[in-house]
GROMACS .gro file of C-alpha atoms in nm:
model
  148
    1MET     CA    1 -10.848  -3.638   1.827
    2TRP     CA    2 -10.486  -3.746   1.793
    3ASP     CA    3 -10.578  -3.970   1.502
    4PHE     CA    4 -10.751  -3.677   1.330
    5LEU     CA    5 -10.443  -3.455   1.372
    6GLN     CA    6 -10.214  -3.726   1.230
    7HIS     CA    7 -10.423  -3.755   0.915
    8LEU     CA    8 -10.490  -3.391   0.827
    9SER     CA    9 -10.565  -3.343   0.459
   10PHE     CA   10 -10.529  -3.030   0.252
   11TRP     CA   11 -10.908  -2.990   0.275
   12ASP     CA   12 -10.881  -2.958   0.653
   13TRP     CA   13 -10.627  -2.677   0.619
   14LEU     CA   14 -10.832  -2.498   0.353
   15ALA     CA   15 -11.141  -2.528   0.572
   16LEU     CA   16 -10.951  -2.386   0.872
   17GLY     CA   17 -10.825  -2.101   0.657
   18THR     CA   18 -11.177  -2.029   0.535
   19VAL     CA   19 -11.319  -2.032   0.888
   20LEU     CA   20 -11.046  -1.796   1.010
   21LEU     CA   21 -11.106  -1.557   0.720
   22ILE     CA   22 -11.483  -1.561   0.783
   23LEU     CA   23 -11.423  -1.486   1.151
   24GLU     CA   24 -11.196  -1.200   1.045
   25VAL     CA   25 -11.485  -1.048   0.849
   26PHE     CA   26 -11.683  -1.025   1.173
   27GLY     CA   27 -11.431  -0.785   1.322
   28ALA     CA   28 -11.117  -0.949   1.458
   29GLY     CA   29 -10.914  -0.643   1.361
   30GLY     CA   30 -10.664  -0.815   1.134
   31TYR     CA   31 -10.546  -1.081   1.376
   32LEU     CA   32 -10.709  -1.378   1.209
   33LEU     CA   33 -10.640  -1.264   0.852
   34TRP     CA   34 -10.278  -1.376   0.856
   35MET     CA   35 -10.352  -1.701   1.034
   36GLY     CA   36 -10.622  -1.775   0.773
   37ILE     CA   37 -10.379  -1.706   0.490
   38ALA     CA   38 -10.115  -1.924   0.658
   39ALA     CA   39 -10.365  -2.210   0.698
   40ALA     CA   40 -10.463  -2.184   0.331
   41ALA     CA   41 -10.094  -2.183   0.234
   42VAL     CA   42 -10.034  -2.499   0.438
   43GLY     CA   43 -10.334  -2.653   0.260
   44VAL     CA   44 -10.176  -2.576  -0.077
   45ILE     CA   45  -9.838  -2.714   0.037
   46LYS     CA   46 -10.010  -3.027   0.170
   47PHE     CA   47 -10.180  -3.069  -0.169
   48LEU     CA   48  -9.842  -3.043  -0.346
   49VAL     CA   49  -9.660  -3.264  -0.090
   50PRO     CA   50  -9.921  -3.525   0.017
   51HIS     CA   51  -9.691  -3.715   0.257
   52LEU     CA   52  -9.604  -3.412   0.469
   53GLY     CA   53  -9.614  -3.514   0.836
   54MET     CA   54  -9.837  -3.359   1.099
   55GLU     CA   55  -9.541  -3.204   1.282
   56TRP     CA   56  -9.422  -3.029   0.965
   57GLN     CA   57  -9.773  -2.906   0.889
   58LEU     CA   58  -9.813  -2.752   1.234
   59LEU     CA   59  -9.464  -2.604   1.221
   60LEU     CA   60  -9.534  -2.455   0.877
   61PHE     CA   61  -9.861  -2.309   1.003
   62ALA     CA   62  -9.692  -2.148   1.303
   63VAL     CA   63  -9.400  -2.009   1.103
   64LEU     CA   64  -9.618  -1.880   0.819
   65SER     CA   65  -9.859  -1.717   1.064
   66ILE     CA   66  -9.577  -1.530   1.233
   67LEU     CA   67  -9.397  -1.438   0.909
   68THR     CA   68  -9.707  -1.302   0.738
   69ALA     CA   69  -9.811  -1.100   1.044
   70VAL     CA   70  -9.461  -0.954   1.092
   71TYR     CA   71  -9.435  -0.874   0.721
   72TRP     CA   72  -9.764  -0.685   0.724
   73TRP     CA   73  -9.679  -0.505   1.048
   74LYS     CA   74  -9.346  -0.384   0.906
   75ARG     CA   75  -9.510  -0.284   0.580
   76GLN     CA   76  -9.776  -0.082   0.762
   77ARG     CA   77  -9.513   0.093   0.974
   78SER     CA   78  -9.296   0.181   0.674
   79SER     CA   79  -9.587   0.318   0.471
   80ALA     CA   80  -9.713   0.548   0.748
   81LYS     CA   81  -9.679   0.906   0.629
   82THR     CA   82  -9.674   1.220   0.834
   83SER     CA   83  -9.958   1.455   0.760
   84ASP     CA   84  -9.905   1.788   0.589
   85GLN     CA   85 -10.179   1.914   0.824
   86PRO     CA   86 -10.078   1.789   1.171
   87GLY     CA   87 -10.363   1.964   1.356
   88LEU     CA   88 -10.635   1.844   1.120
   89ASN     CA   89 -10.829   1.631   1.371
   90GLU     CA   90 -10.753   1.847   1.673
   91ARG     CA   91 -11.031   2.103   1.646
   92GLY     CA   92 -10.936   2.309   1.949
   93SER     CA   93 -10.564   2.336   1.882
   94GLU     CA   94 -10.608   2.630   1.644
   95LEU     CA   95 -10.785   2.820   1.923
   96ILE     CA   96 -10.483   2.826   2.155
   97GLY     CA   97 -10.363   3.183   2.203
   98ARG     CA   98 -10.687   3.340   2.078
   99THR     CA   99 -10.913   3.560   2.291
  100PHE     CA  100 -11.287   3.503   2.331
  101VAL     CA  101 -11.580   3.646   2.525
  102VAL     CA  102 -11.732   3.444   2.809
  103HIS     CA  103 -12.078   3.324   2.700
  104GLN     CA  104 -12.179   3.151   3.025
  105ALA     CA  105 -12.012   3.269   3.345
  106ILE     CA  106 -11.716   3.064   3.463
  107VAL     CA  107 -11.819   2.953   3.810
  108ASP     CA  108 -11.614   2.710   4.021
  109GLY     CA  109 -11.370   2.682   3.731
  110ARG     CA  110 -11.624   2.579   3.462
  111GLY     CA  111 -11.811   2.780   3.202
  112LYS     CA  112 -11.856   2.840   2.830
  113VAL     CA  113 -11.719   3.072   2.562
  114LYS     CA  114 -11.863   3.154   2.222
  115VAL     CA  115 -11.633   3.055   1.935
  116GLY     CA  116 -11.767   3.147   1.593
  117ASP     CA  117 -12.117   3.001   1.578
  118GLY     CA  118 -12.046   2.739   1.845
  119VAL     CA  119 -11.999   2.724   2.219
  120TRP     CA  120 -11.704   2.553   2.391
  121MET     CA  121 -11.676   2.432   2.750
  122VAL     CA  122 -11.389   2.602   2.936
  123THR     CA  123 -11.204   2.565   3.263
  124GLY     CA  124 -11.023   2.850   3.430
  125PRO     CA  125 -11.054   3.128   3.684
  126ASP     CA  126 -11.405   3.252   3.766
  127SER     CA  127 -11.518   3.520   3.519
  128PRO     CA  128 -11.850   3.696   3.454
  129VAL     CA  129 -12.042   3.690   3.126
  130GLY     CA  130 -11.879   3.929   2.877
  131ALA     CA  131 -11.528   3.900   3.023
  132HIS     CA  132 -11.243   3.836   2.782
  133VAL     CA  133 -11.040   3.516   2.825
  134ARG     CA  134 -10.745   3.370   2.635
  135VAL     CA  135 -10.721   3.001   2.549
  136VAL     CA  136 -10.397   2.852   2.687
  137ALA     CA  137 -10.451   2.478   2.634
  138GLN     CA  138 -10.694   2.211   2.523
  139GLU     CA  139 -10.792   1.889   2.700
  140GLY     CA  140 -11.023   1.692   2.472
  141ALA     CA  141 -11.333   1.902   2.411
  142VAL     CA  142 -11.259   2.142   2.699
  143LEU     CA  143 -11.046   2.454   2.660
  144LYS     CA  144 -10.831   2.590   2.944
  145VAL     CA  145 -10.847   2.969   2.966
  146GLU     CA  146 -10.693   3.255   3.159
  147THR     CA  147 -10.834   3.605   3.210
  148VAL     CA  148 -10.702   3.882   2.987
   0.00000   0.00000   0.00000
């Protein structure tokens, strides 16, 4: 093994880069992408500088892996934009403060209200069918209500 590491060729680095990029395709979430690019870059450097020692190759791989990952992380953070519609994916947030009629009686703190053409699960004080309740908060797909 030690002998293999001391005689790494540029083909070995390109093969490692290719394997890492293929593994990335199967869902590594971006972690192996930058290591694959760094391995390919070391392969190119090794091709241009054939007498590059094993220690320098491994050091280059480590440094390039870290630099490329940090560069991409910073670039992603700087390009993140705030939405002009902050409640877009929070379906129940626009219901807070509105009043609805109880569709299924709220018993032991749980029931349902009719909202438009849909029905939402609610938690709140016990109320009979037909009572009016006001939405005060949202927890996931469940609305918190109070009696009106």
